[in-house]
Short mmCIF file of N, CA and C in Angstrom, two decimals:
data_model
loop_
_atom_site.label_atom_id
_atom_site.label_comp_id
_atom_site.label_asym_id
_atom_site.label_seq_id
_atom_site.Cartn_x
_atom_site.Cartn_y
_atom_site.Cartn_z
N MET A 1 46.25 103.68 145.71
CA MET A 1 45.52 104.96 145.48
C MET A 1 46.36 105.91 144.57
N LEU A 2 45.67 106.58 143.69
CA LEU A 2 46.34 107.53 142.83
C LEU A 2 46.95 108.64 143.69
N LYS A 3 48.08 109.11 143.27
CA LYS A 3 48.66 110.31 143.91
C LYS A 3 49.27 111.20 142.85
N PHE A 4 48.68 112.36 142.79
CA PHE A 4 49.15 113.39 141.85
C PHE A 4 49.91 114.47 142.54
N LYS A 5 51.19 114.35 142.47
CA LYS A 5 52.12 115.30 143.14
C LYS A 5 52.17 116.68 142.40
N LYS A 6 52.13 116.57 141.06
CA LYS A 6 52.21 117.76 140.30
C LYS A 6 51.06 117.71 139.26
N ILE A 7 50.27 118.80 139.30
CA ILE A 7 49.16 118.98 138.28
C ILE A 7 49.44 120.18 137.46
N LEU A 8 49.22 119.96 136.13
CA LEU A 8 49.44 121.05 135.18
C LEU A 8 48.07 121.58 134.72
N TYR A 9 47.91 122.85 134.75
CA TYR A 9 46.66 123.48 134.29
C TYR A 9 47.04 124.51 133.23
N PRO A 10 47.01 124.06 131.95
CA PRO A 10 47.27 125.02 130.88
C PRO A 10 46.11 126.02 130.67
N THR A 11 46.34 127.23 130.44
CA THR A 11 45.26 128.28 130.23
C THR A 11 45.63 129.16 129.05
N ASP A 12 44.53 129.45 128.26
CA ASP A 12 44.65 130.41 127.20
C ASP A 12 43.81 131.67 127.62
N PHE A 13 43.28 131.66 128.89
CA PHE A 13 42.53 132.67 129.40
C PHE A 13 41.11 132.72 128.81
N SER A 14 40.65 131.69 128.16
CA SER A 14 39.30 131.60 127.71
C SER A 14 38.33 131.33 128.76
N HIS A 15 37.05 131.49 128.49
CA HIS A 15 35.98 131.08 129.32
C HIS A 15 36.08 129.58 129.73
N CYS A 16 36.38 128.82 128.72
CA CYS A 16 36.54 127.33 129.00
C CYS A 16 37.60 127.05 129.90
N ALA A 17 38.76 127.64 129.71
CA ALA A 17 39.93 127.50 130.67
C ALA A 17 39.60 127.91 132.11
N HIS A 18 38.84 129.05 132.14
CA HIS A 18 38.49 129.60 133.40
C HIS A 18 37.61 128.60 134.19
N GLN A 19 36.65 127.95 133.48
CA GLN A 19 35.79 126.98 134.13
C GLN A 19 36.59 125.83 134.68
N THR A 20 37.61 125.44 133.92
CA THR A 20 38.44 124.26 134.22
C THR A 20 39.24 124.55 135.48
N PHE A 21 39.59 125.83 135.80
CA PHE A 21 40.45 126.10 136.97
C PHE A 21 39.85 125.55 138.24
N SER A 22 38.53 125.50 138.39
CA SER A 22 37.96 124.95 139.62
C SER A 22 38.29 123.49 139.80
N TYR A 23 38.26 122.75 138.70
CA TYR A 23 38.66 121.38 138.75
C TYR A 23 40.14 121.16 139.18
N ALA A 24 40.99 121.98 138.49
CA ALA A 24 42.41 121.89 138.90
C ALA A 24 42.65 122.21 140.43
N ILE A 25 41.97 123.26 140.87
CA ILE A 25 42.05 123.64 142.33
C ILE A 25 41.53 122.51 143.20
N TYR A 26 40.37 121.91 142.84
CA TYR A 26 39.79 120.87 143.68
C TYR A 26 40.75 119.71 143.74
N LEU A 27 41.31 119.30 142.65
CA LEU A 27 42.26 118.10 142.71
C LEU A 27 43.56 118.50 143.31
N ALA A 28 44.08 119.64 143.17
CA ALA A 28 45.28 120.11 143.88
C ALA A 28 45.06 120.03 145.36
N ARG A 29 43.95 120.53 145.80
CA ARG A 29 43.60 120.50 147.24
C ARG A 29 43.48 119.04 147.75
N LYS A 30 42.71 118.33 147.04
CA LYS A 30 42.43 116.90 147.47
C LYS A 30 43.65 116.07 147.58
N PHE A 31 44.64 116.29 146.61
CA PHE A 31 45.83 115.38 146.59
C PHE A 31 47.04 116.20 147.23
N GLN A 32 46.82 117.32 147.75
CA GLN A 32 47.85 118.27 148.18
C GLN A 32 49.00 118.37 147.20
N SER A 33 48.59 118.64 145.94
CA SER A 33 49.51 118.81 144.87
C SER A 33 50.03 120.11 144.63
N GLU A 34 51.20 120.17 143.98
CA GLU A 34 51.71 121.43 143.43
C GLU A 34 51.02 121.68 142.14
N LEU A 35 50.45 122.85 141.97
CA LEU A 35 49.69 123.21 140.75
C LEU A 35 50.53 124.14 139.87
N HIS A 36 50.73 123.75 138.66
CA HIS A 36 51.48 124.48 137.68
C HIS A 36 50.51 125.14 136.67
N MET A 37 50.44 126.45 136.68
CA MET A 37 49.57 127.15 135.73
C MET A 37 50.38 127.65 134.59
N LEU A 38 50.07 127.15 133.37
CA LEU A 38 50.93 127.39 132.20
C LEU A 38 50.15 128.17 131.13
N ASN A 39 50.82 129.18 130.55
CA ASN A 39 50.30 129.93 129.49
C ASN A 39 51.35 129.82 128.34
N ALA A 40 50.91 129.35 127.18
CA ALA A 40 51.85 129.19 126.02
C ALA A 40 51.68 130.44 125.12
N ILE A 41 52.77 131.13 124.88
CA ILE A 41 52.80 132.26 124.01
C ILE A 41 53.21 131.71 122.61
N VAL A 42 52.29 131.85 121.61
CA VAL A 42 52.52 131.28 120.27
C VAL A 42 52.53 132.37 119.30
N LEU A 43 53.68 132.69 118.72
CA LEU A 43 53.79 133.59 117.61
C LEU A 43 54.59 132.95 116.53
N HIS A 44 54.28 133.26 115.32
CA HIS A 44 55.05 132.61 114.22
C HIS A 44 55.99 133.55 113.57
N ASP A 45 57.20 133.53 114.21
CA ASP A 45 58.25 134.42 113.67
C ASP A 45 59.26 133.72 112.78
N ASN A 46 59.02 132.37 112.54
CA ASN A 46 59.94 131.63 111.70
C ASN A 46 59.38 131.51 110.29
N ASN A 47 59.11 132.56 109.63
CA ASN A 47 58.64 132.56 108.23
C ASN A 47 59.83 132.23 107.32
N PRO A 48 59.83 131.23 106.51
CA PRO A 48 60.97 130.91 105.74
C PRO A 48 61.21 131.82 104.64
N HIS A 49 60.23 132.68 104.18
CA HIS A 49 60.33 133.56 103.15
C HIS A 49 61.16 134.78 103.50
N ASP A 50 60.78 135.44 104.62
CA ASP A 50 61.51 136.63 104.96
C ASP A 50 61.00 137.15 106.38
N PRO A 51 61.39 136.49 107.45
CA PRO A 51 60.86 136.90 108.68
C PRO A 51 61.22 138.32 109.18
N ALA A 52 62.31 138.80 108.74
CA ALA A 52 62.75 140.18 109.09
C ALA A 52 61.75 141.25 108.54
N SER A 53 61.26 140.99 107.35
CA SER A 53 60.34 142.01 106.83
C SER A 53 58.94 141.95 107.44
N LEU A 54 58.56 140.76 107.90
CA LEU A 54 57.30 140.58 108.46
C LEU A 54 57.21 140.90 109.99
N PHE A 55 58.30 140.50 110.65
CA PHE A 55 58.37 140.78 112.13
C PHE A 55 59.72 141.47 112.44
N PRO A 56 59.81 142.77 112.21
CA PRO A 56 61.18 143.40 112.38
C PRO A 56 61.67 143.25 113.88
N ASP A 57 60.89 143.34 114.86
CA ASP A 57 61.28 143.23 116.20
C ASP A 57 60.20 142.62 117.03
N ILE A 58 60.20 141.28 117.18
CA ILE A 58 59.18 140.54 117.84
C ILE A 58 59.36 140.47 119.34
N ASN A 59 60.45 140.81 119.83
CA ASN A 59 60.78 140.68 121.38
C ASN A 59 59.86 141.61 122.18
N PRO A 60 59.53 142.84 121.69
CA PRO A 60 58.59 143.65 122.48
C PRO A 60 57.15 142.94 122.55
N ILE A 61 56.74 142.26 121.47
CA ILE A 61 55.47 141.57 121.51
C ILE A 61 55.52 140.43 122.57
N TYR A 62 56.60 139.68 122.58
CA TYR A 62 56.74 138.56 123.58
C TYR A 62 56.77 139.20 125.00
N ASP A 63 57.49 140.34 125.22
CA ASP A 63 57.49 140.98 126.50
C ASP A 63 56.06 141.43 126.97
N THR A 64 55.31 142.00 125.99
CA THR A 64 54.04 142.47 126.33
C THR A 64 53.07 141.26 126.72
N LEU A 65 53.15 140.13 125.88
CA LEU A 65 52.34 138.96 126.08
C LEU A 65 52.71 138.26 127.39
N THR A 66 53.97 138.31 127.76
CA THR A 66 54.47 137.67 128.96
C THR A 66 53.91 138.48 130.19
N GLU A 67 53.98 139.80 130.06
CA GLU A 67 53.46 140.63 131.20
C GLU A 67 51.91 140.47 131.37
N ARG A 68 51.22 140.43 130.23
CA ARG A 68 49.83 140.21 130.16
C ARG A 68 49.51 138.90 130.81
N GLY A 69 50.18 137.86 130.46
CA GLY A 69 49.99 136.42 130.88
C GLY A 69 50.15 136.35 132.42
N GLN A 70 51.24 136.97 132.91
CA GLN A 70 51.52 136.96 134.39
C GLN A 70 50.37 137.66 135.13
N LYS A 71 49.91 138.79 134.56
CA LYS A 71 48.85 139.52 135.14
C LYS A 71 47.53 138.70 135.18
N LYS A 72 47.18 138.12 134.11
CA LYS A 72 45.97 137.30 134.00
C LYS A 72 45.97 136.14 134.86
N MET A 73 47.20 135.43 134.99
CA MET A 73 47.36 134.30 135.89
C MET A 73 47.21 134.74 137.35
N GLY A 74 47.71 135.87 137.63
CA GLY A 74 47.58 136.48 139.05
C GLY A 74 46.06 136.66 139.36
N GLU A 75 45.32 137.13 138.33
CA GLU A 75 43.90 137.35 138.53
C GLU A 75 43.16 136.07 138.72
N ILE A 76 43.53 135.03 137.99
CA ILE A 76 42.90 133.74 138.11
C ILE A 76 43.18 133.24 139.49
N LYS A 77 44.46 133.33 139.84
CA LYS A 77 44.89 132.78 141.19
C LYS A 77 44.06 133.48 142.33
N LYS A 78 43.96 134.78 142.28
CA LYS A 78 43.13 135.49 143.24
C LYS A 78 41.66 135.08 143.29
N SER A 79 41.18 134.73 142.13
CA SER A 79 39.70 134.41 142.07
C SER A 79 39.41 133.02 142.69
N GLY A 80 40.45 132.25 142.97
CA GLY A 80 40.15 130.85 143.32
C GLY A 80 40.23 130.46 144.76
N ASN A 81 40.49 131.41 145.69
CA ASN A 81 40.66 131.10 147.15
C ASN A 81 41.64 129.94 147.31
N VAL A 82 42.88 130.18 146.93
CA VAL A 82 43.92 129.09 146.76
C VAL A 82 45.09 129.36 147.68
N ALA A 83 44.99 130.01 148.80
CA ALA A 83 46.06 130.32 149.69
C ALA A 83 46.76 129.12 150.16
N ASP A 84 46.02 127.98 150.25
CA ASP A 84 46.53 126.74 150.74
C ASP A 84 47.22 125.89 149.66
N ILE A 85 47.30 126.34 148.43
CA ILE A 85 47.83 125.61 147.38
C ILE A 85 49.11 126.25 146.76
N ASN A 86 50.10 125.46 146.61
CA ASN A 86 51.39 125.98 146.04
C ASN A 86 51.21 126.05 144.44
N ILE A 87 51.06 127.26 143.96
CA ILE A 87 50.86 127.44 142.56
C ILE A 87 51.99 128.14 141.89
N LYS A 88 52.50 127.53 140.74
CA LYS A 88 53.63 128.05 139.98
C LYS A 88 52.99 128.66 138.73
N LYS A 89 53.31 129.89 138.44
CA LYS A 89 52.86 130.49 137.17
C LYS A 89 53.99 130.50 136.13
N ILE A 90 53.76 129.88 135.02
CA ILE A 90 54.71 129.79 133.93
C ILE A 90 54.28 130.24 132.62
N ILE A 91 55.12 131.03 132.01
CA ILE A 91 54.86 131.43 130.57
C ILE A 91 55.94 130.76 129.72
N GLU A 92 55.49 130.07 128.65
CA GLU A 92 56.44 129.44 127.72
C GLU A 92 56.12 129.83 126.37
N ARG A 93 57.18 130.00 125.55
CA ARG A 93 57.06 130.23 124.07
C ARG A 93 57.05 128.95 123.28
N GLY A 94 56.36 129.03 122.19
CA GLY A 94 56.42 127.83 121.27
C GLY A 94 55.79 128.16 119.94
N LEU A 95 55.78 127.13 119.07
CA LEU A 95 55.24 127.30 117.76
C LEU A 95 53.75 127.01 117.78
N ALA A 96 53.27 126.15 118.70
CA ALA A 96 51.95 125.70 118.85
C ALA A 96 51.72 125.34 120.30
N PRO A 97 50.45 125.55 120.81
CA PRO A 97 50.25 125.22 122.22
C PRO A 97 50.44 123.83 122.66
N ALA A 98 49.99 122.80 121.92
CA ALA A 98 50.10 121.45 122.39
C ALA A 98 51.58 120.99 122.65
N PRO A 99 52.43 121.31 121.73
CA PRO A 99 53.80 120.84 122.00
C PRO A 99 54.47 121.55 123.26
N VAL A 100 54.00 122.81 123.46
CA VAL A 100 54.52 123.57 124.65
C VAL A 100 53.95 122.82 125.88
N ILE A 101 52.73 122.46 125.92
CA ILE A 101 52.11 121.80 127.10
C ILE A 101 52.77 120.40 127.21
N LEU A 102 52.97 119.64 126.20
CA LEU A 102 53.48 118.35 126.31
C LEU A 102 54.96 118.35 126.74
N GLU A 103 55.72 119.26 126.26
CA GLU A 103 57.15 119.40 126.67
C GLU A 103 57.26 119.77 128.13
N TYR A 104 56.44 120.78 128.51
CA TYR A 104 56.51 121.18 129.89
C TYR A 104 56.14 120.02 130.82
N ALA A 105 55.11 119.34 130.52
CA ALA A 105 54.59 118.17 131.34
C ALA A 105 55.76 117.22 131.45
N ARG A 106 56.40 116.88 130.34
CA ARG A 106 57.48 115.87 130.34
C ARG A 106 58.69 116.32 131.10
N GLU A 107 59.12 117.51 130.91
CA GLU A 107 60.32 118.02 131.58
C GLU A 107 60.13 118.33 133.02
N ASN A 108 58.85 118.42 133.57
CA ASN A 108 58.60 118.74 134.97
C ASN A 108 57.93 117.61 135.72
N ASP A 109 57.97 116.44 135.12
CA ASP A 109 57.35 115.26 135.83
C ASP A 109 55.99 115.53 136.30
N ILE A 110 55.14 116.02 135.40
CA ILE A 110 53.70 116.28 135.78
C ILE A 110 52.98 114.93 135.77
N ASP A 111 52.16 114.83 136.78
CA ASP A 111 51.36 113.58 136.94
C ASP A 111 50.01 113.62 136.31
N LEU A 112 49.45 114.87 136.18
CA LEU A 112 48.06 115.05 135.65
C LEU A 112 47.93 116.32 135.03
N ILE A 113 47.40 116.35 133.78
CA ILE A 113 47.10 117.63 133.16
C ILE A 113 45.58 117.85 133.16
N VAL A 114 45.09 118.99 133.58
CA VAL A 114 43.68 119.34 133.70
C VAL A 114 43.44 120.43 132.72
N MET A 115 42.67 120.17 131.68
CA MET A 115 42.45 121.20 130.68
C MET A 115 41.04 121.18 130.06
N GLY A 116 40.61 122.30 129.62
CA GLY A 116 39.24 122.35 129.02
C GLY A 116 39.23 122.04 127.56
N THR A 117 38.05 121.76 127.12
CA THR A 117 37.90 121.46 125.68
C THR A 117 36.61 122.16 125.29
N HIS A 118 36.64 122.84 124.07
CA HIS A 118 35.50 123.56 123.58
C HIS A 118 34.51 122.65 122.95
N GLY A 119 34.89 121.44 122.56
CA GLY A 119 33.94 120.43 122.03
C GLY A 119 33.53 120.71 120.61
N HIS A 120 34.34 121.45 119.88
CA HIS A 120 34.09 121.65 118.43
C HIS A 120 33.97 120.35 117.66
N ARG A 121 32.99 120.26 116.72
CA ARG A 121 32.83 119.15 115.91
C ARG A 121 32.79 119.47 114.41
N GLY A 122 32.87 118.51 113.63
CA GLY A 122 32.66 118.75 112.15
C GLY A 122 33.67 119.66 111.54
N ILE A 123 33.20 120.49 110.69
CA ILE A 123 34.05 121.38 109.89
C ILE A 123 34.83 122.41 110.85
N ARG A 124 34.09 122.77 111.86
CA ARG A 124 34.78 123.78 112.77
C ARG A 124 35.99 123.14 113.43
N HIS A 125 35.89 121.86 113.83
CA HIS A 125 37.01 121.15 114.46
C HIS A 125 38.10 120.96 113.42
N PHE A 126 37.75 120.67 112.13
CA PHE A 126 38.68 120.45 111.06
C PHE A 126 39.56 121.79 110.90
N PHE A 127 38.92 122.99 110.90
CA PHE A 127 39.66 124.18 110.72
C PHE A 127 40.42 124.71 111.91
N LEU A 128 39.80 124.50 113.10
CA LEU A 128 40.38 125.04 114.30
C LEU A 128 41.34 124.03 114.94
N GLY A 129 41.20 122.72 114.67
CA GLY A 129 42.09 121.73 115.27
C GLY A 129 41.72 121.61 116.78
N SER A 130 42.50 120.84 117.45
CA SER A 130 42.23 120.67 118.91
C SER A 130 43.53 120.51 119.68
N VAL A 131 43.81 121.54 120.41
CA VAL A 131 45.01 121.44 121.36
C VAL A 131 44.79 120.27 122.31
N THR A 132 43.49 120.16 122.89
CA THR A 132 43.30 119.14 123.86
C THR A 132 43.40 117.81 123.28
N GLU A 133 42.98 117.61 122.10
CA GLU A 133 42.97 116.37 121.41
C GLU A 133 44.46 115.85 121.27
N ASP A 134 45.34 116.78 120.85
CA ASP A 134 46.78 116.46 120.76
C ASP A 134 47.39 116.16 122.05
N VAL A 135 47.03 116.89 123.12
CA VAL A 135 47.58 116.62 124.44
C VAL A 135 47.11 115.22 124.90
N VAL A 136 45.85 114.89 124.75
CA VAL A 136 45.31 113.56 125.23
C VAL A 136 46.07 112.48 124.46
N ARG A 137 46.33 112.62 123.18
CA ARG A 137 46.94 111.63 122.34
C ARG A 137 48.37 111.40 122.75
N PHE A 138 49.08 112.43 123.02
CA PHE A 138 50.54 112.35 123.11
C PHE A 138 51.09 112.54 124.57
N ALA A 139 50.28 112.86 125.50
CA ALA A 139 50.80 113.03 126.82
C ALA A 139 51.27 111.77 127.43
N GLU A 140 52.31 111.82 128.24
CA GLU A 140 52.90 110.67 128.88
C GLU A 140 52.27 110.49 130.33
N CYS A 141 51.38 111.40 130.73
CA CYS A 141 50.69 111.32 131.98
C CYS A 141 49.20 111.35 131.77
N SER A 142 48.44 111.20 132.84
CA SER A 142 46.99 111.24 132.73
C SER A 142 46.52 112.71 132.37
N VAL A 143 45.40 112.75 131.60
CA VAL A 143 44.85 114.01 131.25
C VAL A 143 43.31 114.01 131.57
N LEU A 144 42.90 115.03 132.27
CA LEU A 144 41.46 115.20 132.54
C LEU A 144 41.06 116.29 131.71
N THR A 145 39.96 116.02 130.85
CA THR A 145 39.42 117.09 130.08
C THR A 145 38.07 117.54 130.65
N VAL A 146 37.81 118.84 130.51
CA VAL A 146 36.57 119.38 131.07
C VAL A 146 35.89 120.13 129.88
N LYS A 147 34.70 119.66 129.55
CA LYS A 147 33.95 120.25 128.42
C LYS A 147 33.35 121.64 128.86
N GLU A 148 33.50 122.62 128.05
CA GLU A 148 32.94 123.93 128.36
C GLU A 148 31.47 123.91 128.43
N LYS A 149 31.00 124.58 129.47
CA LYS A 149 29.54 124.74 129.64
C LYS A 149 29.20 126.23 129.31
N LYS A 150 28.46 126.42 128.28
CA LYS A 150 28.22 127.72 127.75
C LYS A 150 27.48 128.62 128.70
N ASP A 151 26.60 128.10 129.56
CA ASP A 151 25.74 129.02 130.41
C ASP A 151 26.10 128.87 131.89
N SER A 152 27.35 128.49 132.21
CA SER A 152 27.71 128.37 133.62
C SER A 152 28.84 129.23 133.94
N HIS A 153 29.04 129.44 135.23
CA HIS A 153 30.24 130.11 135.71
C HIS A 153 31.15 129.10 136.26
N ALA A 154 32.44 129.42 136.43
CA ALA A 154 33.47 128.47 136.84
C ALA A 154 33.10 127.78 138.20
N SER A 155 32.48 128.53 139.10
CA SER A 155 32.12 127.95 140.38
C SER A 155 31.02 126.92 140.28
N ASP A 156 30.20 126.96 139.21
CA ASP A 156 29.16 126.00 138.98
C ASP A 156 29.67 124.66 138.35
N SER A 157 30.91 124.59 138.04
CA SER A 157 31.40 123.41 137.41
C SER A 157 31.51 122.20 138.22
N LEU A 158 31.75 122.27 139.53
CA LEU A 158 31.91 121.16 140.42
C LEU A 158 30.67 120.87 141.14
#
């Protein structure tokens, strides 16, 4: 039987990610797993032309985004009736979300990644790319993707 000791739930605080939280909670409860809630902060401060002129002091921005991320994750945690689940809230910096998620999963021996997908296709997918697609392709563990439902609430997902 499958045993997921550690489940990773990456969130960008979107509607899609919020819907996916109920799946992560369900699985964490079913397998008595530790749930890692991850938010990737992505800012491009490595401009090869002149980063100092474009981003004179980026640290206050990171601090603000970290505080905001911790607050939002706390709100998500409160909304899920999760007192019985061990949840770790993590904020990580990176150049792009997918590498942050993949590195965190690898370094923390994650067994399952549960994440949403917007389901963009065609030209929209070409321009926006897909964090979920990259994670599915390169993750060393299992990945469960949950397609966003436009007209539902998170509690309607299961």
